[in-house]
Short mmCIF file of C-alpha atoms and ligand atoms in Angstrom, two decimals:
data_model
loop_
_atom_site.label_atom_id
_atom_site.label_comp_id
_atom_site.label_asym_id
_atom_site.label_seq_id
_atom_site.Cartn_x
_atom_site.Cartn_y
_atom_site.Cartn_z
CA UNK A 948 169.04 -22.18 84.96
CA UNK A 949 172.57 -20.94 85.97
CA UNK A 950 173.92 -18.07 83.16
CA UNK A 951 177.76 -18.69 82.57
CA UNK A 952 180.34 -16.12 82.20
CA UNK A 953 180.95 -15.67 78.47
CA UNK A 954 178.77 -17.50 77.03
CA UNK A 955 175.51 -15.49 74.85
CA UNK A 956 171.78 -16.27 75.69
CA UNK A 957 168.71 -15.41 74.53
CA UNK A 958 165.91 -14.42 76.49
CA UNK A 959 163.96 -17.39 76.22
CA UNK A 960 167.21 -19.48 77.47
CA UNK A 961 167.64 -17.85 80.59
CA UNK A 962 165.00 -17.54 83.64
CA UNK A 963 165.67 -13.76 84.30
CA UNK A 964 167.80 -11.42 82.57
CA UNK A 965 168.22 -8.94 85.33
CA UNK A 966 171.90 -8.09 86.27
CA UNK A 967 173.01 -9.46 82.34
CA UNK A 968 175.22 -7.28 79.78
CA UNK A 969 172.68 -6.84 77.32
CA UNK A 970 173.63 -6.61 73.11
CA UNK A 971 171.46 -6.16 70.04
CA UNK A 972 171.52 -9.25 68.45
CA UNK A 973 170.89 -7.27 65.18
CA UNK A 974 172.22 -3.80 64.63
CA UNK A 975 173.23 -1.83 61.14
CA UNK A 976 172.58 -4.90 58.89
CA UNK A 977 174.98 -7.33 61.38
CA UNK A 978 174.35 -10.34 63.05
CA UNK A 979 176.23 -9.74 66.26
CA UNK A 980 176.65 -13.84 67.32
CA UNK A 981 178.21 -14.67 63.72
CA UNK A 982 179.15 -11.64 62.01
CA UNK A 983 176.95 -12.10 59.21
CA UNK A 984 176.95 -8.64 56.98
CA UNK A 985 175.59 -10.42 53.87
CA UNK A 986 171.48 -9.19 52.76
CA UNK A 987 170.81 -12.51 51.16
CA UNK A 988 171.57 -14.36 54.72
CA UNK A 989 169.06 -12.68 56.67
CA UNK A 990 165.27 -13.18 56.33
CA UNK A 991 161.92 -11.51 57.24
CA UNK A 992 159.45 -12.73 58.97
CA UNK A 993 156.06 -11.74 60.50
CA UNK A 994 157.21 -11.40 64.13
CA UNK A 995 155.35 -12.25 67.44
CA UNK A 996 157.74 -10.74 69.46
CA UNK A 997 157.52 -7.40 68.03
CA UNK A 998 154.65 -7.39 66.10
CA UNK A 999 156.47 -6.28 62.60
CA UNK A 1000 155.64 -8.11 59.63
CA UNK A 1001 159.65 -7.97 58.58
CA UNK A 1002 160.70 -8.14 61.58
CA UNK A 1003 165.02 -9.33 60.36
CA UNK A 1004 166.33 -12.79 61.66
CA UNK A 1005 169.77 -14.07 60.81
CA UNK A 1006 169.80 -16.93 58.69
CA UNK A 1007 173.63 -18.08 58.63
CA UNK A 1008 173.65 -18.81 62.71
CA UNK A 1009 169.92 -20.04 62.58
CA UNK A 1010 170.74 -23.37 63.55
CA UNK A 1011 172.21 -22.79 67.09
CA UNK A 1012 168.15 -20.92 67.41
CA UNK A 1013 166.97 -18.21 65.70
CA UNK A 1014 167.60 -14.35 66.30
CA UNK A 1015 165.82 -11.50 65.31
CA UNK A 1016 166.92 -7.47 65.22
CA UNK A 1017 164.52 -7.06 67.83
CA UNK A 1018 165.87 -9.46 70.45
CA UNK A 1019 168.89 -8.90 72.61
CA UNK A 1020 171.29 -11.40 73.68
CA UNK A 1021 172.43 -11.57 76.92
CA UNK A 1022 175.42 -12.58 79.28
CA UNK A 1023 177.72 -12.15 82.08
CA UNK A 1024 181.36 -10.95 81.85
CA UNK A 1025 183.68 -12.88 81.91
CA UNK A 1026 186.52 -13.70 85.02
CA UNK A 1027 189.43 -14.68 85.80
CA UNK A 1028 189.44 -17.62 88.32
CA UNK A 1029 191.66 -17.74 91.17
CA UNK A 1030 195.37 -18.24 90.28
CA UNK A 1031 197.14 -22.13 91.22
CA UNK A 1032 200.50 -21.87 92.94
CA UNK A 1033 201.02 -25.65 92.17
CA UNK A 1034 201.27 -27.29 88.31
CA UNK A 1035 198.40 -28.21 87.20
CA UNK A 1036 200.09 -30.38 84.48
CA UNK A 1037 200.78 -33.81 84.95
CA UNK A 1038 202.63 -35.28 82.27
CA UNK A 1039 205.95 -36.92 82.45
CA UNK A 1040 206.95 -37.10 78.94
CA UNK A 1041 209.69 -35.74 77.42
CA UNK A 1042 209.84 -32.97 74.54
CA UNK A 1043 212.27 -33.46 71.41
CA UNK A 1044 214.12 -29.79 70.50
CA UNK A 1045 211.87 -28.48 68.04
CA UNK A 1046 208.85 -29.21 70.34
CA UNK A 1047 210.96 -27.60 73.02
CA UNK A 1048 211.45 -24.43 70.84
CA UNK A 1049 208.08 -24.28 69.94
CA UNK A 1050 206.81 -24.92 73.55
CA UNK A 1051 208.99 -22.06 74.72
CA UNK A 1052 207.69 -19.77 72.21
CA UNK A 1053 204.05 -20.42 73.17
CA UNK A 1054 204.82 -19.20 76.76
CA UNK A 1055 206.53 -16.49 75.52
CA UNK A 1056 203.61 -15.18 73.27
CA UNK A 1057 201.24 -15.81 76.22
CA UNK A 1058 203.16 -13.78 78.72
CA UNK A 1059 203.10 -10.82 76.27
CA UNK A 1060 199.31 -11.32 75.44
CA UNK A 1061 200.53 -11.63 71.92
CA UNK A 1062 198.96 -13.70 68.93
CA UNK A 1063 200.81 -16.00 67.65
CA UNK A 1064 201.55 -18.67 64.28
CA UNK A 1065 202.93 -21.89 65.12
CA UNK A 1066 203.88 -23.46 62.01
CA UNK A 1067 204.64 -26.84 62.78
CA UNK A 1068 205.19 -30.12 59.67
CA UNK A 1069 202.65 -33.06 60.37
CA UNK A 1070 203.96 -35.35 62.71
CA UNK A 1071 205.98 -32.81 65.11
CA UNK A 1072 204.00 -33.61 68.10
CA UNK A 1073 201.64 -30.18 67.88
CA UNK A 1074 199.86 -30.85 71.17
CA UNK A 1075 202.68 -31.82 73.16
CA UNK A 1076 203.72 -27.90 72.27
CA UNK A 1077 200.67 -26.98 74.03
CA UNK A 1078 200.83 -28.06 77.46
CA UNK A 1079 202.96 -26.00 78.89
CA UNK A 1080 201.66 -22.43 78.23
CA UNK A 1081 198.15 -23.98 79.04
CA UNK A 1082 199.30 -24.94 82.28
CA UNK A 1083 200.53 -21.49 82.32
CA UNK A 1084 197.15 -20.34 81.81
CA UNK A 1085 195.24 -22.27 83.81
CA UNK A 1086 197.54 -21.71 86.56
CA UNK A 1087 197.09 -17.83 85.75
CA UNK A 1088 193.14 -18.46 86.10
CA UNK A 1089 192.74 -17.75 82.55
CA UNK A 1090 190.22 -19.24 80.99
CA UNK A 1091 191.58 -21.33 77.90
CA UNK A 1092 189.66 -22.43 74.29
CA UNK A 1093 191.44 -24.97 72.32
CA UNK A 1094 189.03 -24.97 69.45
CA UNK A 1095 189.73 -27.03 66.09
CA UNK A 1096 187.59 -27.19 62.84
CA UNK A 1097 187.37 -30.52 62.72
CA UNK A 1098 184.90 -32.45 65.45
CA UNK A 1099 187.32 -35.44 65.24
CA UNK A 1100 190.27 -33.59 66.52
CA UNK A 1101 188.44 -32.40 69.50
CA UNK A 1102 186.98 -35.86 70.19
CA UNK A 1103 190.41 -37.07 70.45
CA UNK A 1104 192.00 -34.56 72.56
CA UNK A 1105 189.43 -34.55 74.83
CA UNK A 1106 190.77 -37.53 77.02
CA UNK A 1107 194.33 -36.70 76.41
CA UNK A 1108 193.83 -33.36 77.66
CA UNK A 1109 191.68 -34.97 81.11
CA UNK A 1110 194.71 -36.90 81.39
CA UNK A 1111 197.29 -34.71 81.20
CA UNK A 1112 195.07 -31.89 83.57
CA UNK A 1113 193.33 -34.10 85.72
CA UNK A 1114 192.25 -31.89 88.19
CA UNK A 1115 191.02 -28.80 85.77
CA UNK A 1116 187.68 -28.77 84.76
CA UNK A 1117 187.53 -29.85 80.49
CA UNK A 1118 184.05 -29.45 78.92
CA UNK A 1119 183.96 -30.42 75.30
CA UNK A 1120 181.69 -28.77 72.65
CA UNK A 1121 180.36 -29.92 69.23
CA UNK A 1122 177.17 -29.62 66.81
CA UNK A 1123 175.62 -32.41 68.75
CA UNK A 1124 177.31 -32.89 71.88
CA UNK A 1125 175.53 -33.81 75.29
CA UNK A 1126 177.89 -31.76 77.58
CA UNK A 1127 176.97 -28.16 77.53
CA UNK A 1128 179.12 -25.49 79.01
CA UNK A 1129 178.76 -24.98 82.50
CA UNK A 1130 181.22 -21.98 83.32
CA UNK A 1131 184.50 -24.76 83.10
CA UNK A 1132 187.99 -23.38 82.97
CA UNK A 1133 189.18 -25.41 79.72
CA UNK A 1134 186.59 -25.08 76.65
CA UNK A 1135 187.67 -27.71 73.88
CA UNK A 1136 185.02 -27.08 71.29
CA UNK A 1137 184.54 -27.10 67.53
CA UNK A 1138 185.15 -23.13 66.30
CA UNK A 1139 181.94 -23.03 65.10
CA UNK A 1140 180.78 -23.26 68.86
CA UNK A 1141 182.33 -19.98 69.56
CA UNK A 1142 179.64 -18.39 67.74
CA UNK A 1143 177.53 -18.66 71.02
CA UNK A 1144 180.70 -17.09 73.42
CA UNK A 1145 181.25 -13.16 74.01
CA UNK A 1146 184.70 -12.54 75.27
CA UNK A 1147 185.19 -15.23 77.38
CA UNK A 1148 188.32 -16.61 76.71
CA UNK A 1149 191.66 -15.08 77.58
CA UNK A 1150 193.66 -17.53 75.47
CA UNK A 1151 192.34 -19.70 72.50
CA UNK A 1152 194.51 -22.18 70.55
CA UNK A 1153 193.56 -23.44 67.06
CA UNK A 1154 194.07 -26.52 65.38
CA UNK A 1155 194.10 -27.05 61.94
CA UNK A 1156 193.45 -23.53 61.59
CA UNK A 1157 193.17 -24.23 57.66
CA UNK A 1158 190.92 -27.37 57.80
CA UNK A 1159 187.97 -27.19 56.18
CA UNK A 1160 185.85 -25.54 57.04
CA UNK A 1161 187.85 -22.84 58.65
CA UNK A 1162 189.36 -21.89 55.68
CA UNK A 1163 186.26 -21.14 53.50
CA UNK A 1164 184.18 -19.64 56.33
CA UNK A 1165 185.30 -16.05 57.11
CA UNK A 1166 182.35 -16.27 59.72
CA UNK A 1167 184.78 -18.52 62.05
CA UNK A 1168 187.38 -15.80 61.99
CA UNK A 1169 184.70 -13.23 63.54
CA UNK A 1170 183.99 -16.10 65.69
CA UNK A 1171 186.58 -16.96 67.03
CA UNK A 1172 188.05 -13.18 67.68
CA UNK A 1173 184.77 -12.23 69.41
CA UNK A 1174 185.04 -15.02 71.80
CA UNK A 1175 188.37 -13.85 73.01
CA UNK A 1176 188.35 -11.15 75.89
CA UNK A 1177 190.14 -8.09 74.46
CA UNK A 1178 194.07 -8.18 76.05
CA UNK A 1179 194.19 -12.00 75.64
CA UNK A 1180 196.18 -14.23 72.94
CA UNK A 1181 195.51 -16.63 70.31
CA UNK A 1182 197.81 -19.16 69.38
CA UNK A 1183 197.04 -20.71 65.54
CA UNK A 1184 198.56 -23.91 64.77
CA UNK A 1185 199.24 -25.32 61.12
CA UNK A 1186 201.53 -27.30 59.25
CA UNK A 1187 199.94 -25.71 56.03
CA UNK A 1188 199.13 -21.64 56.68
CA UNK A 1189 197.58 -20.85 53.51
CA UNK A 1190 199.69 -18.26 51.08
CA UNK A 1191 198.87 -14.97 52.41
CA UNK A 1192 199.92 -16.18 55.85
CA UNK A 1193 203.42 -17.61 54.39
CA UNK A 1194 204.00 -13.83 52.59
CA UNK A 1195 203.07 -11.98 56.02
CA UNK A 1196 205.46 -14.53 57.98
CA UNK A 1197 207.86 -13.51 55.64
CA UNK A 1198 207.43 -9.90 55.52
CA UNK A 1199 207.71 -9.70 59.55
CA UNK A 1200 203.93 -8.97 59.74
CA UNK A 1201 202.91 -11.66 61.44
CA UNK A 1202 204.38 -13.04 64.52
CA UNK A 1203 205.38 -16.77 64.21
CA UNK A 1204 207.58 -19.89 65.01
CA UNK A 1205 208.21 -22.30 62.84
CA UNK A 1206 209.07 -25.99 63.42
CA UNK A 1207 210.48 -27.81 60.06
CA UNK A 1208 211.36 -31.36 62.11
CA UNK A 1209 209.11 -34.23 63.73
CA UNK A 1210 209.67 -35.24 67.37
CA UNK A 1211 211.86 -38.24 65.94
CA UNK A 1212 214.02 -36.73 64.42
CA UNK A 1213 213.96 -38.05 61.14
CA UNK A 1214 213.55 -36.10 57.36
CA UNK A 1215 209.81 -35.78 56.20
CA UNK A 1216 209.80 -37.81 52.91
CA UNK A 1217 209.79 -36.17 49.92
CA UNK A 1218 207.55 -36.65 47.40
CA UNK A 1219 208.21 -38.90 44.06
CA UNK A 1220 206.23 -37.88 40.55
CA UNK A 1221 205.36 -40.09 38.13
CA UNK A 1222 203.26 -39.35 35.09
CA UNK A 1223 200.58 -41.77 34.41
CA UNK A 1224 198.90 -40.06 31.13
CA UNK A 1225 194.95 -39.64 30.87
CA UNK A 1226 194.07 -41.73 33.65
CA UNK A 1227 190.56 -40.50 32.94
CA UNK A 1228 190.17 -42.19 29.80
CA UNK A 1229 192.46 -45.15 30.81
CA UNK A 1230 189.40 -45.94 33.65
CA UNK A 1231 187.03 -45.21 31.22
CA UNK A 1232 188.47 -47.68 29.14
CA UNK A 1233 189.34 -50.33 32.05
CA UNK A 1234 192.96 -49.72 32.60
CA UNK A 1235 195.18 -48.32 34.78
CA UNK A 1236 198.51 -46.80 34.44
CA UNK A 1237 201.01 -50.37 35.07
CA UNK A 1238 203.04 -48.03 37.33
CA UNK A 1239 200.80 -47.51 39.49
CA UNK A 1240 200.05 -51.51 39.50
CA UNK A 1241 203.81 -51.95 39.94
CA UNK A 1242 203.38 -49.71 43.26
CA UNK A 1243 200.86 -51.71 44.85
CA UNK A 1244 202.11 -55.29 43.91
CA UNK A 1245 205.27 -53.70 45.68
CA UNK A 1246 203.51 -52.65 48.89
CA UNK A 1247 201.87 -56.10 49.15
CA UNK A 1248 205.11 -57.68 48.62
CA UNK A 1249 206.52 -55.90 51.61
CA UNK A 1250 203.10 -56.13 53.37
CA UNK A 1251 202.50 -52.39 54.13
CA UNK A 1252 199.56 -50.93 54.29
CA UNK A 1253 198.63 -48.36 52.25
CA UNK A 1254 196.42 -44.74 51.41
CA UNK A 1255 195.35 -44.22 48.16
CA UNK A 1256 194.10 -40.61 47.02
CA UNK A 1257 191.69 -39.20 44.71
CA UNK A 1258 190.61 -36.13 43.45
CA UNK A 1259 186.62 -37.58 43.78
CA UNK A 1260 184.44 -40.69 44.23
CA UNK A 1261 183.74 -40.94 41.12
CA UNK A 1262 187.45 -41.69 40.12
CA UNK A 1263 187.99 -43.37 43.45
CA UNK A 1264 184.67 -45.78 42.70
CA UNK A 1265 185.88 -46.38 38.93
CA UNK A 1266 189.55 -47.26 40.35
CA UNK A 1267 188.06 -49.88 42.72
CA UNK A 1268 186.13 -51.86 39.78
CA UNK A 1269 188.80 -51.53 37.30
CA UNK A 1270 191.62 -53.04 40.04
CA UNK A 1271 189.38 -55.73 40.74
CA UNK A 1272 189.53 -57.03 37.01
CA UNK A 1273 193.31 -57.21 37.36
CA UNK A 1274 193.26 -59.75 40.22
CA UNK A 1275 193.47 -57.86 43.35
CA UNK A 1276 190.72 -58.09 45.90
CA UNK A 1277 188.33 -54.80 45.59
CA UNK A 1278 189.61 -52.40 47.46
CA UNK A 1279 187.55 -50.78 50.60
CA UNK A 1280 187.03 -47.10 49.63
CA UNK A 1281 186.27 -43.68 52.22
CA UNK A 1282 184.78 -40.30 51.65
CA UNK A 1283 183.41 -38.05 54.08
CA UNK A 1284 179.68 -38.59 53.73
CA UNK A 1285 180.63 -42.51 54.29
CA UNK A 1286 178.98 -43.53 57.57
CA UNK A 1287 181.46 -46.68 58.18
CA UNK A 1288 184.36 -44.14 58.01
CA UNK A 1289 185.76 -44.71 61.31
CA UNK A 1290 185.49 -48.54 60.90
CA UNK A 1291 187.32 -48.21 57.82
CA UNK A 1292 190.13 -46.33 59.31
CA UNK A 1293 189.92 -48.45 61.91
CA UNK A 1294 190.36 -51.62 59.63
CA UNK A 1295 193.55 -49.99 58.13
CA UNK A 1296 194.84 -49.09 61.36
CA UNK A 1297 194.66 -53.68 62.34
CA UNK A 1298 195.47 -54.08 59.39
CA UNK A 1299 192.02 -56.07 58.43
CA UNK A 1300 192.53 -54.55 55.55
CA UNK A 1301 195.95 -53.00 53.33
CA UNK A 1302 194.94 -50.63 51.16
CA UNK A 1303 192.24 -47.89 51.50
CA UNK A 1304 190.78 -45.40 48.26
CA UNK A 1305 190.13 -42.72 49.95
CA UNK A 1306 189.33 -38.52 48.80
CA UNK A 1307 191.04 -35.65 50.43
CA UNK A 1308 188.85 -36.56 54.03
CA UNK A 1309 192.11 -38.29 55.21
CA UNK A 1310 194.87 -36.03 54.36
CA UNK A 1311 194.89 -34.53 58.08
CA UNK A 1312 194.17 -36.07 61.34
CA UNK A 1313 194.92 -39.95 60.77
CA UNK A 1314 198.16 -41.36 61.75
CA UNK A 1315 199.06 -45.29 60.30
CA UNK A 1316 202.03 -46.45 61.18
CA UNK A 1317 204.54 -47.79 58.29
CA UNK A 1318 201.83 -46.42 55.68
CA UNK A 1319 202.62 -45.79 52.15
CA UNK A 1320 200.54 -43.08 50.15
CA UNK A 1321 199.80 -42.12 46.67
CA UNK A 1322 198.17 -39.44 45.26
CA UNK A 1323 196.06 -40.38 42.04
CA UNK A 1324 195.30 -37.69 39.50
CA UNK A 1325 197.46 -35.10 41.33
CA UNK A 1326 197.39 -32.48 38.75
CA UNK A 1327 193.44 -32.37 40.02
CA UNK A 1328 192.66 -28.81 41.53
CA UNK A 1329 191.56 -30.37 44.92
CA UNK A 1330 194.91 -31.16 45.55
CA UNK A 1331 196.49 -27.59 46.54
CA UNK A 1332 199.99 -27.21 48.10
CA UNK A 1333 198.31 -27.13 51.10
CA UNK A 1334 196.67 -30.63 50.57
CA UNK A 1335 199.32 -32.61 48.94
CA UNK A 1336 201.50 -31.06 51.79
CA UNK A 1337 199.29 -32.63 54.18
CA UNK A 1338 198.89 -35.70 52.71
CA UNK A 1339 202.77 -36.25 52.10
CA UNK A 1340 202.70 -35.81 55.76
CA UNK A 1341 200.92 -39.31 56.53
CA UNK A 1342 203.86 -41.26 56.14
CA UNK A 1343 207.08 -42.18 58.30
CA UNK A 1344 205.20 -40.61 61.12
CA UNK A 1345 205.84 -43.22 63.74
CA UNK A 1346 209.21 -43.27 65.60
CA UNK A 1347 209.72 -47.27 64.67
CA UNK A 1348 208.48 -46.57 60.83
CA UNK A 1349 209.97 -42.80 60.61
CA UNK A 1350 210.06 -43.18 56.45
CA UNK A 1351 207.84 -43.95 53.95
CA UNK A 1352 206.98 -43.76 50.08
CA UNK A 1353 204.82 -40.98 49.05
CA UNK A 1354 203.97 -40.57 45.09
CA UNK A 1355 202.35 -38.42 42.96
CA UNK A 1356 200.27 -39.97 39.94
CA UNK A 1357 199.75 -37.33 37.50
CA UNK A 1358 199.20 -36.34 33.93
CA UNK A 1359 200.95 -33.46 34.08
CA UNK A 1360 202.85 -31.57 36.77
CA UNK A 1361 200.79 -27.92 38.44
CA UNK A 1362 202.91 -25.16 40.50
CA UNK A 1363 200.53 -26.66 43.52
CA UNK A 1364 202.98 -30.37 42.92
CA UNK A 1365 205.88 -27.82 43.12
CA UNK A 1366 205.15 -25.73 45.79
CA UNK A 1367 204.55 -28.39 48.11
CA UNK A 1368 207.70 -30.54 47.10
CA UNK A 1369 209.71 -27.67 47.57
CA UNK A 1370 207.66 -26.41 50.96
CA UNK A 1371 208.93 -29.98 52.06
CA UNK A 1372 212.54 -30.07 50.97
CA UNK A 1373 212.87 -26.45 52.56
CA UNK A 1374 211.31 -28.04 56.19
CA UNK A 1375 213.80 -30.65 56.05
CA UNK A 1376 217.04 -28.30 55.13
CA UNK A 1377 216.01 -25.93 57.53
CA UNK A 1378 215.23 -28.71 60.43
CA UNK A 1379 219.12 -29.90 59.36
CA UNK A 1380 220.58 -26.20 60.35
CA UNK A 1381 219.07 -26.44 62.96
CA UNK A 1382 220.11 -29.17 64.24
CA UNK A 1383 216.68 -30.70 64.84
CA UNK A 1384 217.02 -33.77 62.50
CA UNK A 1385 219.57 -36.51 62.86
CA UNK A 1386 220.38 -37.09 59.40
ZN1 ZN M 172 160.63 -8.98 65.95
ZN1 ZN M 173 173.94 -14.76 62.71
#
């Protein structure tokens, strides 16, 4: 078996470790492939390599194969490939001003080997921004990472990305994929595949970088920077950096661009409140609030199709009965553990169906066009700034449906509600000065 340049084996993966770079895989209490510091994630075992009866094996990256403090792991250095006078990009589209800007400053960054935030609102057109400091990249011989959190994300930019780089070698990597990496150019992978890589990147992008389960894994950050050769750049891309981020953006300690207007040009809506009382008890009791009745006998009058929120099944389940009694059809509902999730979005997307329950396991990635949303229970602690941010940013994003309604049911209003109206109204008055929306 061929060893690829970047990429960490263990002994038993390889044929013959002569000529590797060789690592502990254990040393001072930390798991060198995932960073793991923690006691209670590592284990002892009675060890036939060694011969110890607590012999130390790392239990947070066990499932990508065990390793123990007396193994190494193994690889070869990374390289740069040979540099392409020609573009490597082929895409004939066109980019609107604030993908432009943001485009720009992605080359920029790259050039000067420097990190980089690109805070862009849903619906700007975030891998359009991409493509040209890739091609930069490639053309450089770099090789590039475009990693996301989220499995579905890299499953869908995988053929755009063959498309627009036909001739540059695209491998893409998840929990259970069938491609493995074979030394390509252009890694697209989950970040929790970087775990296995050792420097071998000199530019990574993120997606999402706040999608679960980025966010709550501080093992992915390790990740991810240990996969990166030392002198290369990493550009993270969000429309929702999480608080700390937003204070060090605003103290000048973190270098970043931000983009407050979609590629069409049009104002993100803004989203409506409207208090609904104990909607707990209401359920309980077989009601719901008759506003929130009024707002769905008014999307079926105009025949949208519409996204429903909630802060958990259990609500979401309830809500389905109870709207059944009053004479609509029971609605189809989605959470992430749902295996028919994809046909469900799927039905809402042909409209088989016009109105989807769904938990928080939509709020990024899905795009429907003239969809209407509503948030139920969105006092619920689920639904942070960042979330309600997110899934405001579902609607108008289509350039012939650029507006939609987006309203928060709640019994009572949190500073998370405020924040993220007034993280929205800020996008839009700052994508006015700049001249990057058209009204
Ligand atoms: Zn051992
Ligand atoms: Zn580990």
């Amino acid at each position: 078996m061929d060893v690829f340049p970047g990429r960490l084996y263990q002994a038993s993966e390889v044929e013959n470790i002569s000529g590797l770079e060789e690592i502990a895989a254990i040393s001072e209490n930390k798991c060198f492939r995932c960073g793991n510091t923690n006691p209670v994630l590592f284990g002892e075992m009675d060890c036939a390599f060694c011969g110890k009866e607590t012999c130390a094996y790392c239990r947070n990256c066990i499932v990508m194969g065990r390793v123990n403090s007396c193994q190494s792991l193994y690889y070869r250095k990374t390289s740069t490939l040979a540099e392409t006078k020609s573009a490597l990009l082929n895409w004939d589209g066109t980019l609107s001003k604030g993908q432009q800007k943001a485009s720009n400053a992605v080359v920029d960054s790259l050039e000067q080997s420097r990190n980089m935030l690109l805070w862009a609102v849903a619906g700007s057109g975030k891998t359009e921004m991409m493509f040209e400091g890739m091609n930069w990249a490639l053309r450089k011989g770099y090789r590039v990472c475009l990693a996301s959190p989220r499995v579905d994300v890299c499953l869908e930019l995988h053929p755009r990305l063959k498309a627009v780089f036909p001739t540059v070698e695209i491998v893409c990597l998840y929990g259970d994929s069938e491609d493995k990496y074979q030394g390509e150019q252009f890694v697209l992978a989950t970040t929790h595949q970087l775990i296995r890589f050792y420097e071998a990147f000199q530019v990574i992008f993120i997606d999402e970088v706040d999608a679960f389960p980025y966010a709550k894994d501080p093992f992915l950050e390790y990740a991810v920077e240990k996969s990166r050769t030392k002198e290369g750049a990493t550009i993270v891309i969000t429309a929702t950096p999480e608080k700390k981020w937003q204070q060090e953006c605003a103290n000048g300690k973190r270098h970043f661009v931000k983009i407050p207007a979609r590629y069409h040009r049009r104002k993100l809506p803004v989203p409506r409140l409207c208090w609904i009382g104990p909607w707990k008890k209401k359920l309980t009791q077989g009601k719901i609030s008759p506003k929130l009745i009024t707002w769905i006998n008014n999307i079926k009058l105009k025949k949208q199709p519409a996204l429903i929120f909630f802060p958990e099944i259990e609500a979401m389940n309830n809500f389905a009965e109870v709207l059944a009694t009053y004479g609509f059809e029971k609605p189809v509902t989605v959470h992430s553990a749902d295996g028919a999730r994809k046909e469900k979005v799927e039905w809402l997307r042909e409209r088989k169906i016009d109105l989807l329950l769904t938990t928080t396991i939509l709020e990024r990635g899905v795009t429907f066009t003239d969809v209407q949303v509503a948030v139920f229970g969105s006092e619920e602690k689920i639904f942070t700034e960042a979330a309600l941010v997110q899934i405001a940013g579902r609607a108008g994003r289509k350039m012939t449906h650029p507006t939609g309604d987006v309203c928060f049911f709640h019994y009572g209003k949190t500073a998370e509600m405020n924040r993220a109206i007034s993280h929205i109204k800020k996008m839009n008055e700052l994508g006015l000065a700049e001249g990057m929306l058209d009204d």
